[in-house]
Amino acid sequence: MAYEKMKKRVYLDYNATTPIDPRVLETSQHLLKVDFGNPSSLHREGQRARSAVNQARAELARLIDCEENELVFTSGATEAINAVILGTYYQSDAIRGHVVTTQVEHPAVLECCRFLESRGWQMTYLAVDSHGTMDPGDLKKAIRPDTRLVSVMHANNEIGTIEPVEEVGAIALEAGVPFLTDAVQSLGRLPVKLASWNASFAVFSAHKMGAFKGTGLLYIRRDQNLPPFILGGEQERGQRAGTENVAGIVAMTEAVRLSLECQTEEMVRVQKLKCRLQEGLQSNLDSIRVSGHPEHCLANTLHVAFQDLEAEELLMNFDLAGIAVSNGSACNSGSVQPSHVVEAIGLAERFKRGTVRFSLGRETTAEEIESVIQKTIDIVRRLRPGGASC
Ligand SMILES: Cc1ncc(COP(=O)(O)O)c(C=O)c1O
């Protein structure tokens, strides 16, 4: 039985991380207990581990439709994003360069961009509309002769909005600029189409799909180059040195396989639960706003702002009521400041401090959603001025 069920808690923070799928755990246990060798060792234990890594790479290439040598295993998406953005900077001969990204990217992208700015590069942070969608026309205007990279995420982790990456990729291709997309929230939830997006680079993370934290994947299209980003060995064709996280890699591969296997049905199921949650809150509570695109949005993500309430008190009350939710990206939790995404979509002043992200997943049930609706109504009525008696 999974952790949160044992504890009788409702876990609705799947965009922050997911519980480990028991089947994934089962698959990887052999690598931890029996075939635990170092893939670089020549003995049988090592060669079995090497073979597990090779098989995982072949399987992942098949699952996301690319070539094996286009994949690099990393410690997660943050590392992969750093490798692309900082690598673009380090391998450029130019003292000055330019990167185009959006205002709603994950902090891993934004902070790498700020680092480049501190080194004299220029950035364009494209604005988004009130749904969180960027305008490909703005990208077209922003690209300059010295633009070295375009970085636009596929699905936003806070509000769920899906960006028009196919148009972005076409514009970048026409301009001859490499295109990085952060597809962390997409794999297993949305079709990932690296070729039709014209993605030069893409990043993925295992722990958003029922596998372990500390494992990620970087796709580098065969016509692209990046300098090695971790030095000290020949692993990952010298691109990323360090003994491979064999169990993590195999677990991630199994998690991707399992997620893709049931993606369509699962997203239909989760979308229904999300719609019920939205409807249950909107029909019982005044003065709430739902953000994220009404159609082009992750099926599992519902971002709600409660007027005149503070995220911190909301999250604390949810936690006490046995519900794990977040107010945005995990990295922002604990902070009472409205997130950069909430600022970028221009949420009204009275709403932007009281945001809650409900992100659903494989273990979410209809009963849980009914209980979350009821508890949310109770919490909000209690916290609102004059609401103690409600
Ligand atoms: C959209 C997005 N990009 C990047 C990351 C970073 O991934 P990782 O935890 O694998 O470093 C996350 C994780 O929250 C994310 O949601």
Short mmCIF file of C-alpha atoms and ligand atoms in Angstrom, two decimals:
data_model
loop_
_atom_site.label_atom_id
_atom_site.label_comp_id
_atom_site.label_asym_id
_atom_site.label_seq_id
_atom_site.Cartn_x
_atom_site.Cartn_y
_atom_site.Cartn_z
CA MET A 1 0.00 0.00 0.00
CA ALA A 2 1.36 3.41 -0.94
CA TYR A 3 2.56 5.86 1.68
CA GLU A 4 -0.21 8.43 1.67
CA LYS A 5 -2.95 5.80 1.74
CA MET A 6 -1.40 4.22 4.80
CA LYS A 7 -1.37 7.60 6.46
CA LYS A 8 -4.91 8.31 5.28
CA ARG A 9 -3.67 11.48 3.72
CA VAL A 10 -4.61 12.86 0.34
CA TYR A 11 -1.60 13.66 -1.79
CA LEU A 12 -2.37 16.25 -4.46
CA ASP A 13 1.12 17.50 -5.19
CA TYR A 14 2.07 15.28 -8.13
CA ASN A 15 3.70 18.18 -9.98
CA ALA A 16 6.22 18.49 -7.13
CA THR A 17 6.92 14.78 -7.05
CA THR A 18 5.08 11.49 -7.34
CA PRO A 19 4.92 8.42 -5.12
CA ILE A 20 7.12 5.59 -6.36
CA ASP A 21 5.13 3.17 -8.46
CA PRO A 22 5.44 -0.25 -6.75
CA ARG A 23 6.12 -1.89 -10.15
CA VAL A 24 9.00 0.53 -10.69
CA LEU A 25 10.40 -0.28 -7.28
CA GLU A 26 10.14 -3.98 -8.01
CA THR A 27 12.02 -3.62 -11.32
CA SER A 28 14.86 -1.65 -9.82
CA GLN A 29 15.37 -3.75 -6.70
CA HIS A 30 17.33 -6.38 -8.57
CA LEU A 31 19.81 -3.72 -9.63
CA LEU A 32 20.29 -2.64 -6.05
CA LYS A 33 20.57 -6.09 -4.51
CA VAL A 34 22.03 -8.39 -7.13
CA ASP A 35 23.34 -6.65 -10.26
CA PHE A 36 24.80 -3.83 -8.21
CA GLY A 37 28.10 -3.63 -10.07
CA ASN A 38 29.70 -0.54 -11.48
CA PRO A 39 28.92 -0.45 -15.21
CA SER A 40 32.53 0.49 -15.91
CA SER A 41 33.88 -2.68 -14.24
CA LEU A 42 34.91 -5.57 -16.42
CA HIS A 43 33.66 -8.36 -14.17
CA ARG A 44 30.30 -10.01 -14.53
CA GLU A 45 28.57 -7.84 -11.91
CA GLY A 46 29.75 -4.74 -13.71
CA GLN A 47 28.83 -6.03 -17.15
CA ARG A 48 25.33 -6.91 -16.01
CA ALA A 49 24.92 -3.36 -14.75
CA ARG A 50 26.32 -2.05 -18.08
CA SER A 51 23.85 -4.16 -19.96
CA ALA A 52 20.97 -2.81 -17.81
CA VAL A 53 22.00 0.77 -18.64
CA ASN A 54 22.32 -0.06 -22.34
CA GLN A 55 18.94 -1.75 -22.42
CA ALA A 56 17.36 1.18 -20.59
CA ARG A 57 18.81 3.64 -23.09
CA ALA A 58 17.56 1.60 -26.04
CA GLU A 59 14.10 1.31 -24.51
CA LEU A 60 13.88 5.04 -23.71
CA ALA A 61 14.98 5.93 -27.23
CA ARG A 62 12.18 3.75 -28.56
CA LEU A 63 9.64 5.22 -26.13
CA ILE A 64 10.37 8.87 -26.86
CA ASP A 65 11.23 8.26 -30.49
CA CYS A 66 14.84 9.30 -30.79
CA GLU A 67 18.22 7.66 -31.19
CA GLU A 68 20.11 6.07 -28.32
CA ASN A 69 23.10 8.33 -28.74
CA GLU A 70 20.85 11.38 -28.43
CA LEU A 71 20.20 10.58 -24.76
CA VAL A 72 22.31 11.49 -21.74
CA PHE A 73 21.40 10.31 -18.24
CA THR A 74 21.63 13.05 -15.64
CA SER A 75 20.78 13.60 -11.98
CA GLY A 76 17.56 15.34 -12.95
CA ALA A 77 16.09 18.05 -15.11
CA THR A 78 17.83 20.87 -13.25
CA GLU A 79 21.21 19.45 -14.17
CA ALA A 80 20.10 18.90 -17.76
CA ILE A 81 18.85 22.48 -18.07
CA ASN A 82 22.10 23.80 -16.61
CA ALA A 83 24.04 21.66 -19.08
CA VAL A 84 22.20 23.16 -22.05
CA ILE A 85 22.08 26.82 -21.04
CA LEU A 86 25.51 27.07 -19.45
CA GLY A 87 26.94 24.79 -22.14
CA THR A 88 25.61 27.14 -24.82
CA TYR A 89 27.43 29.97 -23.08
CA TYR A 90 30.69 28.08 -22.50
CA GLN A 91 30.98 26.84 -26.06
CA SER A 92 30.23 30.19 -27.64
CA ASP A 93 33.22 32.14 -28.92
CA ALA A 94 31.25 35.36 -28.67
CA ILE A 95 31.69 37.57 -25.63
CA ARG A 96 28.11 38.67 -26.02
CA GLY A 97 25.16 36.48 -26.78
CA HIS A 98 21.40 36.50 -26.44
CA VAL A 99 18.86 33.97 -25.18
CA VAL A 100 15.09 34.12 -25.54
CA THR A 101 12.95 32.47 -22.91
CA THR A 102 9.63 33.12 -21.16
CA GLN A 103 8.74 34.67 -17.84
CA VAL A 104 7.09 31.46 -16.64
CA GLU A 105 9.96 28.96 -16.93
CA HIS A 106 11.12 26.83 -14.03
CA PRO A 107 13.73 28.56 -11.82
CA ALA A 108 16.37 26.20 -13.25
CA VAL A 109 16.01 27.99 -16.59
CA LEU A 110 15.56 31.47 -15.17
CA GLU A 111 18.55 31.26 -12.86
CA CYS A 112 20.83 29.94 -15.59
CA CYS A 113 19.68 32.87 -17.71
CA ARG A 114 20.48 35.28 -14.89
CA PHE A 115 23.93 33.75 -14.61
CA LEU A 116 24.51 34.43 -18.30
CA GLU A 117 23.29 37.98 -17.79
CA SER A 118 25.86 38.41 -15.03
CA ARG A 119 28.47 37.44 -17.64
CA GLY A 120 27.34 40.10 -20.08
CA TRP A 121 24.86 38.14 -22.18
CA GLN A 122 21.44 39.56 -22.86
CA MET A 123 18.12 37.86 -22.25
CA THR A 124 14.62 38.39 -23.51
CA TYR A 125 11.99 37.09 -21.08
CA LEU A 126 8.84 36.83 -23.18
CA ALA A 127 5.61 37.86 -21.49
CA VAL A 128 2.61 35.53 -21.33
CA ASP A 129 -1.11 36.30 -21.42
CA SER A 130 -3.48 35.85 -18.47
CA HIS A 131 -3.68 32.11 -19.20
CA GLY A 132 0.09 31.81 -19.11
CA THR A 133 0.50 31.31 -22.85
CA MET A 134 3.39 32.90 -24.70
CA ASP A 135 2.92 34.39 -28.17
CA PRO A 136 5.10 32.83 -30.89
CA GLY A 137 4.85 36.18 -32.73
CA ASP A 138 6.77 37.77 -29.85
CA LEU A 139 9.47 35.15 -30.20
CA LYS A 140 9.81 35.90 -33.90
CA LYS A 141 10.34 39.58 -33.10
CA ALA A 142 12.77 38.83 -30.26
CA ILE A 143 15.22 36.64 -32.19
CA ARG A 144 18.36 38.56 -33.22
CA PRO A 145 21.49 37.66 -35.15
CA ASP A 146 23.30 36.98 -31.85
CA THR A 147 20.54 34.77 -30.37
CA ARG A 148 22.18 31.51 -29.29
CA LEU A 149 19.24 29.67 -27.71
CA VAL A 150 15.47 29.68 -27.37
CA SER A 151 14.14 28.04 -24.21
CA VAL A 152 10.38 27.50 -23.86
CA MET A 153 8.83 24.91 -21.58
CA HIS A 154 6.17 22.51 -22.81
CA ALA A 155 3.83 22.44 -19.80
CA ASN A 156 3.97 24.81 -16.88
CA ASN A 157 4.45 23.18 -13.50
CA GLU A 158 2.43 25.76 -11.56
CA ILE A 159 -0.65 26.48 -13.65
CA GLY A 160 -0.45 23.64 -16.17
CA THR A 161 -0.61 25.77 -19.32
CA ILE A 162 0.77 24.06 -22.40
CA GLU A 163 2.92 26.32 -24.53
CA PRO A 164 2.79 26.27 -28.35
CA VAL A 165 6.13 24.47 -28.65
CA GLU A 166 5.50 23.29 -32.19
CA GLU A 167 5.28 26.90 -33.40
CA VAL A 168 8.22 27.87 -31.22
CA GLY A 169 10.32 25.07 -32.70
CA ALA A 170 9.40 26.06 -36.27
CA ILE A 171 10.40 29.68 -35.63
CA ALA A 172 13.67 28.67 -33.99
CA LEU A 173 14.43 26.28 -36.84
CA GLU A 174 13.79 28.93 -39.46
CA ALA A 175 16.07 31.33 -37.59
CA GLY A 176 18.74 28.65 -37.18
CA VAL A 177 18.66 28.93 -33.37
CA PRO A 178 18.75 25.83 -31.13
CA PHE A 179 15.56 25.23 -29.15
CA LEU A 180 15.44 23.78 -25.62
CA THR A 181 12.16 22.60 -24.19
CA ASP A 182 11.54 21.63 -20.58
CA ALA A 183 9.17 18.68 -20.87
CA VAL A 184 9.38 17.63 -17.21
CA GLN A 185 5.64 17.88 -16.58
CA SER A 186 4.71 16.43 -19.95
CA LEU A 187 6.23 13.00 -20.30
CA GLY A 188 3.58 10.45 -19.34
CA ARG A 189 0.86 13.10 -19.34
CA LEU A 190 0.97 14.54 -22.84
CA PRO A 191 2.29 13.36 -26.18
CA VAL A 192 5.97 14.29 -26.41
CA LYS A 193 6.90 14.81 -30.06
CA LEU A 194 10.51 15.85 -30.20
CA ALA A 195 10.69 15.70 -34.00
CA SER A 196 7.56 17.71 -34.76
CA TRP A 197 8.53 20.27 -32.11
CA ASN A 198 11.94 20.61 -33.79
CA ALA A 199 13.47 20.39 -30.32
CA SER A 200 17.25 20.59 -30.30
CA PHE A 201 17.31 19.78 -26.59
CA ALA A 202 14.68 18.44 -24.18
CA VAL A 203 14.77 17.61 -20.50
CA PHE A 204 12.84 15.09 -18.42
CA SER A 205 12.77 14.06 -14.77
CA ALA A 206 12.14 10.61 -13.33
CA HIS A 207 10.46 11.62 -10.09
CA LYS A 208 7.48 13.22 -11.84
CA MET A 209 6.50 9.82 -13.25
CA GLY A 210 6.65 7.41 -10.34
CA ALA A 211 10.41 6.80 -10.31
CA PHE A 212 13.20 8.07 -8.08
CA LYS A 213 14.43 11.56 -7.40
CA GLY A 214 17.94 12.17 -8.64
CA THR A 215 17.52 10.76 -12.14
CA GLY A 216 16.83 12.68 -15.30
CA LEU A 217 17.24 12.62 -19.01
CA LEU A 218 18.70 15.06 -21.49
CA TYR A 219 17.91 14.76 -25.18
CA ILE A 220 20.54 16.30 -27.43
CA ARG A 221 19.55 16.10 -31.09
CA ARG A 222 22.31 14.53 -33.17
CA ASP A 223 23.10 17.75 -35.04
CA GLN A 224 23.72 19.62 -31.75
CA ASN A 225 26.81 19.78 -29.59
CA LEU A 226 27.31 20.64 -25.98
CA PRO A 227 30.57 20.68 -24.09
CA PRO A 228 30.98 17.91 -21.49
CA PHE A 229 29.25 19.17 -18.36
CA ILE A 230 30.70 16.87 -15.73
CA LEU A 231 34.35 15.96 -16.13
CA GLY A 232 36.11 12.92 -14.75
CA GLY A 233 35.29 9.84 -16.79
CA GLU A 234 34.07 8.39 -20.04
CA GLN A 235 30.50 7.68 -18.95
CA GLU A 236 27.73 8.98 -21.20
CA ARG A 237 30.22 9.22 -24.08
CA GLY A 238 32.30 11.64 -22.03
CA GLN A 239 29.45 14.14 -21.94
CA ARG A 240 28.58 13.54 -18.31
CA ALA A 241 31.13 11.73 -16.20
CA GLY A 242 30.34 9.83 -13.02
CA THR A 243 29.22 6.30 -12.18
CA GLU A 244 25.75 5.80 -13.56
CA ASN A 245 22.75 5.62 -11.23
CA VAL A 246 21.87 2.21 -12.63
CA ALA A 247 18.81 1.47 -10.50
CA GLY A 248 17.55 5.02 -11.04
CA ILE A 249 17.99 4.76 -14.80
CA VAL A 250 16.20 1.42 -15.00
CA ALA A 251 13.43 2.72 -12.70
CA MET A 252 12.97 5.80 -14.86
CA THR A 253 12.74 3.67 -17.99
CA GLU A 254 10.10 1.44 -16.43
CA ALA A 255 8.20 4.51 -15.18
CA VAL A 256 8.16 6.04 -18.66
CA ARG A 257 7.03 2.75 -20.17
CA LEU A 258 4.23 2.33 -17.64
CA SER A 259 3.10 5.95 -17.93
CA LEU A 260 2.94 5.84 -21.72
CA GLU A 261 1.12 2.54 -21.66
CA CYS A 262 -1.91 4.03 -19.92
CA GLN A 263 -1.40 7.74 -20.66
CA THR A 264 -4.56 8.32 -22.68
CA GLU A 265 -7.00 6.57 -20.31
CA GLU A 266 -5.28 7.91 -17.24
CA MET A 267 -5.41 11.50 -18.44
CA VAL A 268 -9.11 11.18 -19.27
CA ARG A 269 -9.72 9.82 -15.76
CA VAL A 270 -7.67 12.51 -14.06
CA GLN A 271 -9.22 15.30 -16.16
CA LYS A 272 -12.67 14.21 -14.95
CA LEU A 273 -11.51 14.37 -11.35
CA LYS A 274 -9.97 17.79 -11.91
CA CYS A 275 -13.19 19.09 -13.53
CA ARG A 276 -15.19 17.80 -10.58
CA LEU A 277 -12.80 19.51 -8.16
CA GLN A 278 -13.04 22.78 -10.06
CA GLU A 279 -16.80 22.60 -10.28
CA GLY A 280 -17.12 21.64 -6.60
CA LEU A 281 -15.04 24.64 -5.52
CA GLN A 282 -16.55 27.15 -7.92
CA SER A 283 -20.12 26.25 -7.09
CA ASN A 284 -19.57 26.53 -3.35
CA LEU A 285 -17.09 29.34 -2.89
CA ASP A 286 -17.22 32.98 -3.96
CA SER A 287 -14.26 35.01 -5.03
CA ILE A 288 -11.97 32.36 -6.39
CA ARG A 289 -10.05 32.39 -9.67
CA VAL A 290 -8.82 29.43 -11.66
CA SER A 291 -5.66 30.09 -13.65
CA GLY A 292 -4.12 28.14 -16.50
CA HIS A 293 -5.43 27.78 -20.03
CA PRO A 294 -9.03 26.49 -20.15
CA GLU A 295 -8.17 23.97 -22.90
CA HIS A 296 -4.42 23.78 -23.36
CA CYS A 297 -3.66 22.68 -19.85
CA LEU A 298 -2.28 19.63 -18.06
CA ALA A 299 -5.19 17.32 -17.24
CA ASN A 300 -3.97 16.90 -13.68
CA THR A 301 -3.32 20.52 -12.67
CA LEU A 302 -5.78 22.92 -11.09
CA HIS A 303 -4.43 26.27 -9.91
CA VAL A 304 -6.87 28.18 -7.73
CA ALA A 305 -6.54 31.62 -6.16
CA PHE A 306 -8.64 32.49 -3.12
CA GLN A 307 -9.33 36.19 -2.71
CA ASP A 308 -7.96 37.86 0.43
CA LEU A 309 -6.30 34.72 1.75
CA GLU A 310 -2.62 33.92 2.20
CA ALA A 311 -1.09 30.80 0.66
CA GLU A 312 0.84 30.07 3.82
CA GLU A 313 -2.25 29.84 6.04
CA LEU A 314 -4.09 27.91 3.37
CA LEU A 315 -1.31 25.35 2.95
CA MET A 316 -0.95 24.93 6.69
CA ASN A 317 -4.67 24.31 7.07
CA PHE A 318 -4.71 21.87 4.18
CA ASP A 319 -1.83 20.01 5.77
CA LEU A 320 -3.61 19.84 9.12
CA ALA A 321 -6.68 18.56 7.30
CA GLY A 322 -4.58 15.74 5.82
CA ILE A 323 -4.20 17.17 2.32
CA ALA A 324 -0.81 17.76 0.69
CA VAL A 325 -0.98 20.59 -1.82
CA SER A 326 1.38 23.34 -2.87
CA ASN A 327 1.15 26.95 -3.91
CA GLY A 328 3.31 26.58 -6.96
CA SER A 329 6.67 25.10 -7.67
CA ALA A 330 8.16 23.14 -4.79
CA CYS A 331 11.13 25.47 -4.78
CA ASN A 332 8.81 28.36 -3.92
CA SER A 333 6.99 26.60 -1.10
CA GLY A 334 7.56 28.17 2.26
CA SER A 335 7.76 31.56 0.64
CA VAL A 336 4.75 33.84 1.02
CA GLN A 337 5.64 35.87 -2.04
CA PRO A 338 3.47 35.33 -5.10
CA SER A 339 5.41 33.20 -7.55
CA HIS A 340 6.93 34.56 -10.75
CA VAL A 341 4.26 32.68 -12.71
CA VAL A 342 1.44 34.31 -10.77
CA GLU A 343 3.09 37.69 -11.37
CA ALA A 344 3.53 36.95 -15.07
CA ILE A 345 -0.14 36.10 -15.64
CA GLY A 346 -1.09 39.34 -13.90
CA LEU A 347 -3.36 37.85 -11.26
CA ALA A 348 -5.17 40.64 -9.41
CA GLU A 349 -3.60 41.88 -6.18
CA ARG A 350 -6.33 40.48 -3.93
CA PHE A 351 -5.91 37.00 -5.40
CA LYS A 352 -2.23 36.53 -5.93
CA ARG A 353 -1.22 35.79 -2.35
CA GLY A 354 -3.81 33.06 -1.87
CA THR A 355 -2.91 30.54 -4.54
CA VAL A 356 -3.09 26.77 -4.24
CA ARG A 357 -2.02 24.21 -6.82
CA PHE A 358 -3.87 20.93 -6.76
CA SER A 359 -1.99 18.40 -8.88
CA LEU A 360 -3.58 15.00 -9.26
CA GLY A 361 -2.10 11.67 -10.20
CA ARG A 362 -2.33 7.96 -10.57
CA GLU A 363 -3.49 7.25 -7.03
CA THR A 364 -6.05 10.04 -6.81
CA THR A 365 -9.58 8.73 -6.38
CA ALA A 366 -13.07 10.22 -6.77
CA GLU A 367 -13.65 9.80 -3.02
CA GLU A 368 -10.52 11.77 -2.27
CA ILE A 369 -11.66 14.59 -4.54
CA GLU A 370 -15.04 14.74 -2.81
CA SER A 371 -13.33 14.97 0.55
CA VAL A 372 -10.91 17.64 -0.72
CA ILE A 373 -13.84 19.72 -2.03
CA GLN A 374 -15.57 19.57 1.33
CA LYS A 375 -12.44 20.30 3.32
CA THR A 376 -11.44 23.17 1.05
CA ILE A 377 -14.85 24.76 1.48
CA ASP A 378 -14.54 24.41 5.25
CA ILE A 379 -11.02 25.82 5.34
CA VAL A 380 -11.76 28.81 3.11
CA ARG A 381 -14.97 29.69 4.95
CA ARG A 382 -13.18 29.46 8.27
CA LEU A 383 -10.25 31.61 7.16
CA ARG A 384 -12.22 34.30 5.43
CA PRO A 385 -12.94 37.37 7.55
CA GLY A 386 -16.15 36.82 9.54
CA GLY A 387 -16.23 33.18 8.48
CA ALA A 388 -15.48 31.47 11.78
CA SER A 389 -19.09 30.50 12.37
CA CYS A 390 -19.68 29.08 8.88
C1 LIG B 1 8.92 22.23 -15.16
C2 LIG B 1 10.06 21.73 -14.33
N1 LIG B 1 11.31 21.84 -14.79
C3 LIG B 1 12.36 21.40 -14.09
C4 LIG B 1 12.21 20.81 -12.86
C5 LIG B 1 13.42 20.31 -12.12
O1 LIG B 1 13.46 18.91 -12.14
P1 LIG B 1 14.40 18.06 -11.18
O2 LIG B 1 13.71 17.96 -9.87
O3 LIG B 1 14.53 16.72 -11.86
O4 LIG B 1 15.70 18.75 -11.11
C6 LIG B 1 10.92 20.67 -12.33
C7 LIG B 1 10.72 20.09 -10.99
O5 LIG B 1 9.96 20.61 -10.19
C8 LIG B 1 9.81 21.14 -13.09
O6 LIG B 1 8.56 21.04 -12.64
#
